[in-house]
Coordinates of C-alpha atoms in Angstrom, one line a residue:
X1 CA 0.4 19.0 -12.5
X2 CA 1.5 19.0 -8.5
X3 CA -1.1 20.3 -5.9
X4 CA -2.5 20.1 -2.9
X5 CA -6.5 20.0 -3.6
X6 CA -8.2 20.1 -0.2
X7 CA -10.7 16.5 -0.5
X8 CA -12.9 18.2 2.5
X9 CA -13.9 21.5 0.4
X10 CA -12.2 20.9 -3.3
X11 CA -10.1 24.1 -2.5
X12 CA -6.4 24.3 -4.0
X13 CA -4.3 25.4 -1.5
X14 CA -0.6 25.2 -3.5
X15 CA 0.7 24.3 -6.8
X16 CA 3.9 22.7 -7.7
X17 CA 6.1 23.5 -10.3
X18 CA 7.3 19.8 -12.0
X19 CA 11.2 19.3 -11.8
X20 CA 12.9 20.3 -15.4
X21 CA 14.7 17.5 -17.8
X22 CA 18.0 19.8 -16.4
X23 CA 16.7 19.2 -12.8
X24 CA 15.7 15.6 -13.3
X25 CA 19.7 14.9 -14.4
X26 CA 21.2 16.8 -11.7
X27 CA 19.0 14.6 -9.0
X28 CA 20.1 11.2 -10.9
X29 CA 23.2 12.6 -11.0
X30 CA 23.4 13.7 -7.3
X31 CA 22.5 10.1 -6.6
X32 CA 24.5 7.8 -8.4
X33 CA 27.2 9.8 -7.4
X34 CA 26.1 9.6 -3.9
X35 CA 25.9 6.0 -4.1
X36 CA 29.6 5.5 -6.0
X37 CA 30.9 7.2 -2.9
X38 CA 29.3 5.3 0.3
X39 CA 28.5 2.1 -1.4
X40 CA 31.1 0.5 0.8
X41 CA 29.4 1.6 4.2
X42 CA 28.2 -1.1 5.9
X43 CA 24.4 -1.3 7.3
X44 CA 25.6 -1.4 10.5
X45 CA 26.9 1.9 10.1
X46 CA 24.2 3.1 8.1
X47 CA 21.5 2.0 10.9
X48 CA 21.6 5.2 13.1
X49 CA 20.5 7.5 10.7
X50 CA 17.1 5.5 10.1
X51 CA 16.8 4.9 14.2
X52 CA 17.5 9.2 14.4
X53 CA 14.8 9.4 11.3
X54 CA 12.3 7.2 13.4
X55 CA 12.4 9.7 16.6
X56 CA 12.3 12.6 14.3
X57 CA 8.9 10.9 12.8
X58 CA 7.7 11.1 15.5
X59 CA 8.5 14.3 16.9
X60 CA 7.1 15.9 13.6
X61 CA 3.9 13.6 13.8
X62 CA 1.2 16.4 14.0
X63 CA 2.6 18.2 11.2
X64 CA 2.9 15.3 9.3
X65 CA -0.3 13.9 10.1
X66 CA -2.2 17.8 9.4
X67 CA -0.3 17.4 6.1
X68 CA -1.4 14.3 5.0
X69 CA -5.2 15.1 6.2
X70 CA -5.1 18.3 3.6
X71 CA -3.7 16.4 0.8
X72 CA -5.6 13.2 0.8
X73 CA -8.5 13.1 3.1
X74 CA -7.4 10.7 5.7
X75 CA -8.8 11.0 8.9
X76 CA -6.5 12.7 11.5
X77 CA -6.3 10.0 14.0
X78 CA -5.7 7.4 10.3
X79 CA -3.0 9.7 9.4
X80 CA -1.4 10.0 13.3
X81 CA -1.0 6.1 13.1
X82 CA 0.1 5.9 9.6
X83 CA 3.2 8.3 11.1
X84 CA 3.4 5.9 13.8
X85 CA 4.1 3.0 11.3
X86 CA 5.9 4.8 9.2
X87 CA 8.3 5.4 12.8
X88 CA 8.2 1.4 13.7
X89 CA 9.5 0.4 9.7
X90 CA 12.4 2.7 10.1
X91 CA 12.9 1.9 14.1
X92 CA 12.9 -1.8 12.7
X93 CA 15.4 -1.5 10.1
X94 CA 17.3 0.4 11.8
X95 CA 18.0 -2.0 14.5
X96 CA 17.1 -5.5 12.8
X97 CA 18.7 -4.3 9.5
X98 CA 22.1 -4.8 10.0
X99 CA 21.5 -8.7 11.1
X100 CA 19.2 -9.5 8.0
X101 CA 21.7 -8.1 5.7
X102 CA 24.8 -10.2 7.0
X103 CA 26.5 -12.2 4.9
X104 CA 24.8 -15.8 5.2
X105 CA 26.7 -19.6 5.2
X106 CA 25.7 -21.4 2.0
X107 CA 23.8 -24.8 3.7
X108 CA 25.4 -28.2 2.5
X109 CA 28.8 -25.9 1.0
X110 CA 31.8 -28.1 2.1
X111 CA 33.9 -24.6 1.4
X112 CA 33.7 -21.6 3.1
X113 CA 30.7 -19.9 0.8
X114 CA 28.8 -17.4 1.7
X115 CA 25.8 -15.1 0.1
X116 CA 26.4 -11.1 0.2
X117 CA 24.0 -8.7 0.0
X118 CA 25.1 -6.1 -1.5
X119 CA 22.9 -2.5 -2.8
X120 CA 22.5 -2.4 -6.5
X121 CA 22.6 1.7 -7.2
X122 CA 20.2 4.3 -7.5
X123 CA 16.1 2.8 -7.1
X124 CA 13.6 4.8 -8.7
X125 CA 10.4 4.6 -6.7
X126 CA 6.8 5.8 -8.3
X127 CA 4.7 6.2 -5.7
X128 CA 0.6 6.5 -5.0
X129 CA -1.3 8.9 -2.7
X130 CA -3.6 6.3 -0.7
X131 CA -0.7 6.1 2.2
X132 CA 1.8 8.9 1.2
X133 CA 4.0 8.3 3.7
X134 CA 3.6 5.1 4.5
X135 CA 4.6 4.1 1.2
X136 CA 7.5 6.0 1.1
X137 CA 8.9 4.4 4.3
X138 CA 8.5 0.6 2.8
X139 CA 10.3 1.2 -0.4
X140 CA 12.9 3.7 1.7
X141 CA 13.7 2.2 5.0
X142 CA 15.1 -1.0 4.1
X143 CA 17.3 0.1 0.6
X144 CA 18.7 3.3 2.9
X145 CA 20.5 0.5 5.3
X146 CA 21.0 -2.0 2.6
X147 CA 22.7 1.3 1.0
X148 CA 20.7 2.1 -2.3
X149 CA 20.1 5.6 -3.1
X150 CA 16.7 6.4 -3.5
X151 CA 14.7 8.6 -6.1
X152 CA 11.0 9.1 -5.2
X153 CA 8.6 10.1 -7.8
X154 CA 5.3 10.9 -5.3
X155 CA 1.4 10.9 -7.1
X156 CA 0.9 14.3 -8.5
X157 CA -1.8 14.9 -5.4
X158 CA 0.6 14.8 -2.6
X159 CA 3.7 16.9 -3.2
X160 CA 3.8 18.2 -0.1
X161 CA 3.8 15.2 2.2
X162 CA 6.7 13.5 -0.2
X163 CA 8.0 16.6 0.8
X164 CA 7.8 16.7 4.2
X165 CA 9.2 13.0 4.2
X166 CA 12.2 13.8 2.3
X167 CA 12.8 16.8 5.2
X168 CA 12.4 14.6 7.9
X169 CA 15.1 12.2 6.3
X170 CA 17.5 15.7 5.4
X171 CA 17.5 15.8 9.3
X172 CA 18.7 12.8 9.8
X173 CA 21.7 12.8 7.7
X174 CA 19.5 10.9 5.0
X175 CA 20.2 13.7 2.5
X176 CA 19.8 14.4 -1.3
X177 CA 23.4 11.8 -2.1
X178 CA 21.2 8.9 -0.6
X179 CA 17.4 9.8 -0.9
X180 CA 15.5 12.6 -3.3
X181 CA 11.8 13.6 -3.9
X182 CA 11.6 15.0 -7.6
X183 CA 8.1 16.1 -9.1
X184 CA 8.9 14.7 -12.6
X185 CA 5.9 14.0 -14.4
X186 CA 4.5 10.9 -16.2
X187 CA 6.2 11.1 -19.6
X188 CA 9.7 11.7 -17.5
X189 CA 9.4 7.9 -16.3
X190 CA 10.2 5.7 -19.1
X191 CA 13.3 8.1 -19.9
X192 CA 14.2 7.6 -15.8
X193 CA 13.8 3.6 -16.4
X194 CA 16.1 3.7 -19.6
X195 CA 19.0 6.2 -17.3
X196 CA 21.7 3.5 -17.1
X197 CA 22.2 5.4 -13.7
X198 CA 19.2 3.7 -12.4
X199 CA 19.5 0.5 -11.0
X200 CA 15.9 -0.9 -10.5
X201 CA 12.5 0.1 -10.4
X202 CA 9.3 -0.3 -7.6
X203 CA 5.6 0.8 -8.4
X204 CA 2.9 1.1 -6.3
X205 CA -0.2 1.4 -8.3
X206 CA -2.4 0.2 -10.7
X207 CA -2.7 -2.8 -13.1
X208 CA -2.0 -0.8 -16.4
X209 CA 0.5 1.9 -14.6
X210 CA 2.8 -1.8 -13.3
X211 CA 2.3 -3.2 -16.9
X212 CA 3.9 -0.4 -18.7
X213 CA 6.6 0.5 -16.2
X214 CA 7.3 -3.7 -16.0
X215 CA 7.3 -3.5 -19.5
X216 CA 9.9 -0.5 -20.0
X217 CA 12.5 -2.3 -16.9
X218 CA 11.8 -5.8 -19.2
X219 CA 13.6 -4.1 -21.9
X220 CA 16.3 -2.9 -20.6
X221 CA 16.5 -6.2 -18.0
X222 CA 16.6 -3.8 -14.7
X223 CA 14.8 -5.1 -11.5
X224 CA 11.6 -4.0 -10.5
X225 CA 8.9 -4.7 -7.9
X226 CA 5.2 -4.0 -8.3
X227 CA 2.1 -3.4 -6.0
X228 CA -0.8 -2.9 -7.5
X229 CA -4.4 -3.6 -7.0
X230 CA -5.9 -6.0 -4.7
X231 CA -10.0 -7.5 -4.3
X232 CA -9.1 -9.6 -0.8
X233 CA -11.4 -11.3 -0.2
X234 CA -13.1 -12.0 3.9
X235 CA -14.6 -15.7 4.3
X236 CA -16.4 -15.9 7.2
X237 CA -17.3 -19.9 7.9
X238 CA -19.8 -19.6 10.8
X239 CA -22.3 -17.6 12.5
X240 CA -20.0 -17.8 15.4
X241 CA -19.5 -14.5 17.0
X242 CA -21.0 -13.0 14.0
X243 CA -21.5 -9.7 15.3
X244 CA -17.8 -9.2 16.5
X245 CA -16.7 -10.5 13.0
X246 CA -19.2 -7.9 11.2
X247 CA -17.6 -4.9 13.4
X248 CA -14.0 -6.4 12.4
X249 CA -15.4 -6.6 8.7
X250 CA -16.9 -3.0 8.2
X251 CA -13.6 -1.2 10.7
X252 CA -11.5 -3.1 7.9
X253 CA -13.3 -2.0 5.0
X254 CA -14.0 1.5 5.8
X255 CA -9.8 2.2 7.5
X256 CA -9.1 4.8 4.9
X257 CA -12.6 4.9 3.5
X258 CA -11.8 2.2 1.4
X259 CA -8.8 3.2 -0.6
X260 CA -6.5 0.6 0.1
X261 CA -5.1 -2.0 -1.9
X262 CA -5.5 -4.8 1.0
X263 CA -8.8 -4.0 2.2
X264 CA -11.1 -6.5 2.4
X265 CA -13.5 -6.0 -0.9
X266 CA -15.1 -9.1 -1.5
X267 CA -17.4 -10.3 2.1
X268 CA -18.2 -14.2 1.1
X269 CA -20.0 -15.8 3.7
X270 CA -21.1 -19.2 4.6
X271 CA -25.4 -19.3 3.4
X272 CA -26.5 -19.3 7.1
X273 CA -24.8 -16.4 8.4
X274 CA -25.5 -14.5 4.8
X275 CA -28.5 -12.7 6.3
X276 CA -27.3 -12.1 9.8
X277 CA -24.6 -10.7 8.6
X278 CA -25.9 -8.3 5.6
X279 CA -27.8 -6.6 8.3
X280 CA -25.3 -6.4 10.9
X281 CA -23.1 -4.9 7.9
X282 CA -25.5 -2.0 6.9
X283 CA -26.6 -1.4 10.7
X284 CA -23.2 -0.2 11.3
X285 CA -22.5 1.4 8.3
X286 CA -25.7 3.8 9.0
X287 CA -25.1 3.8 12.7
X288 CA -21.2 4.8 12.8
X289 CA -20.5 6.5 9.8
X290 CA -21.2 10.7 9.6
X291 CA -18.9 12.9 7.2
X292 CA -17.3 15.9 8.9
X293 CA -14.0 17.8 8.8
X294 CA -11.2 15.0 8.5
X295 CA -8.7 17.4 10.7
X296 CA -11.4 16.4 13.2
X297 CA -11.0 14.1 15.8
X298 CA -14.4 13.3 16.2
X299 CA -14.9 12.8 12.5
X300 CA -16.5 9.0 11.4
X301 CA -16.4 9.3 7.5
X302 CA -13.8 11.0 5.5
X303 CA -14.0 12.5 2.1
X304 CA -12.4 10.4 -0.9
X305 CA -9.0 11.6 -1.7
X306 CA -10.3 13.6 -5.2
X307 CA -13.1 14.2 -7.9
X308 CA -11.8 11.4 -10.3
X309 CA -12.1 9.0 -7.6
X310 CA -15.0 9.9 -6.1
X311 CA -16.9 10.1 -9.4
X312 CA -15.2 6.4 -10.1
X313 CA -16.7 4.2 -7.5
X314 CA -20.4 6.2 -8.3
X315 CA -19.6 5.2 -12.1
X316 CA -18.8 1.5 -10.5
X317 CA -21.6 1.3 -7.9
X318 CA -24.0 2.9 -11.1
X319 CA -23.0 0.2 -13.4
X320 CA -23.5 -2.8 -10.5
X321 CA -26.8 -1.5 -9.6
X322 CA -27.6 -1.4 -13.4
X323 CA -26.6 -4.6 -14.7
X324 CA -28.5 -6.3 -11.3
X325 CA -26.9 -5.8 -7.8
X326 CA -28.6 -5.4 -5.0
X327 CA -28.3 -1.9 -3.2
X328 CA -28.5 -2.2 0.5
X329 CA -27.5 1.1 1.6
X330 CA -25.8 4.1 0.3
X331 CA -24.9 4.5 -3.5
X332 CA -25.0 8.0 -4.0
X333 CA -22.4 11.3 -3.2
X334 CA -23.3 13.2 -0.4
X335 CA -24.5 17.0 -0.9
X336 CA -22.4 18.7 0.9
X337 CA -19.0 20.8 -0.2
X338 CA -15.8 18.3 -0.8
X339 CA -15.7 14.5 -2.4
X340 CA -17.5 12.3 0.5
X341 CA -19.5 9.5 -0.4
X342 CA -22.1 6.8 1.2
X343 CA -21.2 3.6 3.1
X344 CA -22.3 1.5 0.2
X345 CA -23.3 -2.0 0.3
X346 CA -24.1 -4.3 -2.7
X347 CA -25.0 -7.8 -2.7
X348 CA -26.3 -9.6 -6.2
X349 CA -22.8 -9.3 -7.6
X350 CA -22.3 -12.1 -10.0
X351 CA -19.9 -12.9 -12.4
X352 CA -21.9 -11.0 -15.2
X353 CA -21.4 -7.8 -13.8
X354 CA -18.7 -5.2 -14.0
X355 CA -18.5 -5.0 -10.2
X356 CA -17.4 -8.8 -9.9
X357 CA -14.0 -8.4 -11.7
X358 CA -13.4 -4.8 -10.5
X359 CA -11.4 -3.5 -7.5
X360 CA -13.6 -1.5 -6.1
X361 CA -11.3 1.6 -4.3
X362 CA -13.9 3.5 -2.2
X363 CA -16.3 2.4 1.1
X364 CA -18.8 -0.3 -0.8
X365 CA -18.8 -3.2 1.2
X366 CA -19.9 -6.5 -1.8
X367 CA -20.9 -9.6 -0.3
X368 CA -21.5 -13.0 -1.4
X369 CA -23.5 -16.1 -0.5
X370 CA -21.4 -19.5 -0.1
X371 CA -23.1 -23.1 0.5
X372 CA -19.8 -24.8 1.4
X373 CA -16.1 -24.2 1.9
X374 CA -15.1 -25.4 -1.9
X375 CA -17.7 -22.8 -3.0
X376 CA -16.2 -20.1 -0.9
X377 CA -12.2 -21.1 -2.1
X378 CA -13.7 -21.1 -5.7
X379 CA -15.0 -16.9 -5.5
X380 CA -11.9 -16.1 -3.3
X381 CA -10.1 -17.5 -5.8
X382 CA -12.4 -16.4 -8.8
X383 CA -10.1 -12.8 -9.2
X384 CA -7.6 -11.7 -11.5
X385 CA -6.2 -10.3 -8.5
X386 CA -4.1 -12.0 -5.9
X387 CA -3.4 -9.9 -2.8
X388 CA -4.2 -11.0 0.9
X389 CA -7.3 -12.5 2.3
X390 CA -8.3 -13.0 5.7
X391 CA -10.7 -16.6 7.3
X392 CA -12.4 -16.2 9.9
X393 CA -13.9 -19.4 11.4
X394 CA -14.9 -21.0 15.0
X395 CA -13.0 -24.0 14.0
X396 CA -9.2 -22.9 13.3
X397 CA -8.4 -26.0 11.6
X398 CA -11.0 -25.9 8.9
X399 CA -10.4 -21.8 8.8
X400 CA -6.9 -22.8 8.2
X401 CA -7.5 -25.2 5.6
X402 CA -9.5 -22.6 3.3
X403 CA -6.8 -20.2 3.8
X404 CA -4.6 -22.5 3.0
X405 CA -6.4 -23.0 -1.1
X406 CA -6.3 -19.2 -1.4
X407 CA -4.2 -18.1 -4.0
X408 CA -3.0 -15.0 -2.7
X409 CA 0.3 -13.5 -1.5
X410 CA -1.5 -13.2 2.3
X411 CA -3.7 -14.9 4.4
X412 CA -5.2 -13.8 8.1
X413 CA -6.9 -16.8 9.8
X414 CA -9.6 -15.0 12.6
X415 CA -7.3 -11.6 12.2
X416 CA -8.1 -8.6 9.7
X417 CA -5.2 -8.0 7.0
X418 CA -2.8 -5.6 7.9
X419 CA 1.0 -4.4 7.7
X420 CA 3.9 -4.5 10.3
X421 CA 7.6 -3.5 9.4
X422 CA 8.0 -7.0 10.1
X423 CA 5.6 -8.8 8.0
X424 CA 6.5 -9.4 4.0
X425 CA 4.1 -7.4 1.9
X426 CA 3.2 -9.0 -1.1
X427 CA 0.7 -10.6 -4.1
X428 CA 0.7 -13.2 -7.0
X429 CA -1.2 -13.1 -10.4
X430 CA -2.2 -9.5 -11.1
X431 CA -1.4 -7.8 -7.6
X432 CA 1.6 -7.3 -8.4
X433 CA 6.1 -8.8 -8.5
X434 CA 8.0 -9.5 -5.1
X435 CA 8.1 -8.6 -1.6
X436 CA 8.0 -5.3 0.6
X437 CA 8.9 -5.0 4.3
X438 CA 10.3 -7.7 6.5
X439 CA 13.2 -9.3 5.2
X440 CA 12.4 -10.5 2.2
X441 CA 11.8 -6.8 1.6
X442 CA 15.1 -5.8 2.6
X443 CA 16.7 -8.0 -0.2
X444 CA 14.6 -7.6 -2.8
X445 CA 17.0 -5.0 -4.4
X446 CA 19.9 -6.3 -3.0
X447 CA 22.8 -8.0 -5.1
X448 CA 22.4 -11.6 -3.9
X449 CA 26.4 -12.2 -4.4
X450 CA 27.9 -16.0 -3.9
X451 CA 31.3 -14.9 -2.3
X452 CA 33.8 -17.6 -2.1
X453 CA 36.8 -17.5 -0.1

């Protein structure tokens, strides 16, 4: 079922009806035969729409923002920037698109050989609620200029911000030929995979959701790209400006109260600064954190985005606590009306536990003792997920050289993880297949043709 469930109170303020097998052909339909007619339009001429779709963001961003808030929980001011990026990815491909997408020389061809890029077809896109616009901007933006029609199936918990996206695109001459928003339900997607109208497939989501949907495209050999979950881990080297780094840690940890493929999960820091820094860590989580109204500006802590997940991480943090962790703070839900939950933060988590081999997808800071830098590469890279991870270090050379043993698809060095239109979104082993944004997102579902004249 679609609907908007209010995280702050647990009110439902609208149900959805789900789109119809007759409905869900006429949208493929509509596509593919969007796609047939204006596959020939160049991404230069396809570029102003997204640059008109950026102001228009923009313009709508309160209503956006207020929209998001309701569905998912997000803090106002959290949702007010993810409108903002959402703006920049299509700003960027709107204006850098076209160059990215030009036909490129062939290096060491004695001939006059070049590589096309040319759009595939119709993309189905099944999409999560953590960033519910966001996400929709960095599977859209750059297969709307590459020319790819897009088909967005949004998570069942935020209809109306999928939506309000699709609207926003309507206005600006992105319409239902070249981008959709259809509330089909879960058994509707293998059936979508298998339409011979679709051309590929992209998933954001988790481990089992991107086996099954990999496993459907496998068979009938179509393209797809997964993002799923992450447990990045944040390797701090030094007591050098620990107290800055703690603020950086528990900012990055808590920005959407946790629920966030790329947040930093996993704190594993060098023996000496363990202490300093487990204190520094809970100080602020008591100090800044207060739960209020989300739509409010003023408000520290948000609610989690529903029950299930809410009652998940107090299963998680239960279990941890349990088989041996250490509760420093927090641990519990918080009585009062709606799904918030304590700033939680465990230490004690070892490789016995549940907690160690889980993504954790709520605000529970874990953190780790290291006794050299070999010991901190081995739990970084002790994870059957393979995300980002940031270093933080007063020597950049050595902080580089950890970063540079971490098998993951991202490393910071002294930075926090984040994401830029520019900047290739990404993991390896159980995080997920290919690229988003920059330009290796722009490709990703492009025909790679070898054009010889």
């Amino acid at each position: 079922m679609y609907a908007t469930i209010n995280p702050a109170n647990g009110q439902t303020t609208r149900e959805f009806d789900a789109a119809t097998r007759d409905e869900i052909d006429f949208a493929v339909e509509t596509l593919h035969n969007g796609f047939q007619a204006s596959r020939h339009v160049s991404p230069e001429e396809r570029a102003p729409a997204l640059v008109k779709a950026a102001e228009l963001f923009r313009e709508r961003a309160d209503e956006l923002a207020a929209t998001i808030t309701q569905e998912m929980g997000k803090r106002n001011r959290d949702a007010l920037g993810e409108v903002e990026i959402v703006a920049q990815i299509f700003e960027y491909y709107g204006t850098k698109g076209p160059e990215m997408l030009a036909d490129r020389p062939v290096e060491d061809s004695t001939q006059n050989d070049v590589v096309q890029y040319r759009p595939m077809g119709v993309l189905l896109g099944i999409m999560p609620w953590n960033y519910p616009l966001y996400q929709l901007a960095r599977f859209a933006a750059p297969n709307l200029v590459l020319g790819n029609s897009v088909l967005i199936k949004p998570a069942p918990s935020t209809p109306a911000t999928a939506i309000a996206f699709a609207d926003v695109l309507s206005s600006a001459s992105l319409g239902p030929d070249v981008y959709q928003t259809l509330l089909a339900m879960t058994d509707d997607v293998e059936g979508l995979i298998r339409d011979e109208r679709i051309a590929g497939v992209s998933l954001t989501g988790s481990e089992g959701a991107g086996s099954k949907v990999a496993a459907v495209a496998g068979e009938e050999v179509k393209k797809v790209v997964l993002e799923l979950g992450g447990s990045d881990p944040f390797i701090i080297l030094d007591e050098e400006n620990l107290e800055e780094i703690a603020e950086v840690a528990v900012e990055a940890r808590m920005e959407n109260m946790g629920q966030a493929c790329n947040s930093p999960k996993r704190f594993i820091v060098m023996e000496e600064a363990f202490a300093p820094f487990v204190a520094a860590a809970k100080r602020l989580l008591e100090k800044n954190y207060h739960p209020g109204d989300p739509q409010n500006a003023q408000t520290s802590l948000a609610p989690l985005s529903s029950e299930a997940a809410l009652e998940k991480i107090a299963d998680q943090v239960g279990r941890a606590v349990e088989q041996g962790a250490t509760l420093e703070t927090g641990g519990h839900r918080l009585d009062r009306e709606g799904f918030y939950y304590a700033p939680t933060l465990l230490t004690g988590v070892t490789p016995e536990m549940d907690a160690y081999h889980e993504e954790l997808f709520g605000p529970v800071l874990v953190v780790h003792s290291a006794n050299s830098d070999e010991e901190c590469i081995r739990l970084a890279n002790d994870s059957a997920f393979g995300l980002g991870a940031a270093v933080f270090g007063g020597d950049p050379e050595r902080a580089e050289a950890v970063g540079e043993s971490l098998e993951v698809g991202m490393v910071s060095i002294n930075r926090p993880e984040g994401s830029e239109a520019e900047l290739p979104f990404g993991g390896v082993k159980k995080s997920g297949i290919g690229r988003e944004l920059g330009r290796l997102g722009a490709v990703e579902f492009a025909n790679q043709r070898l054009f010889r004249a």
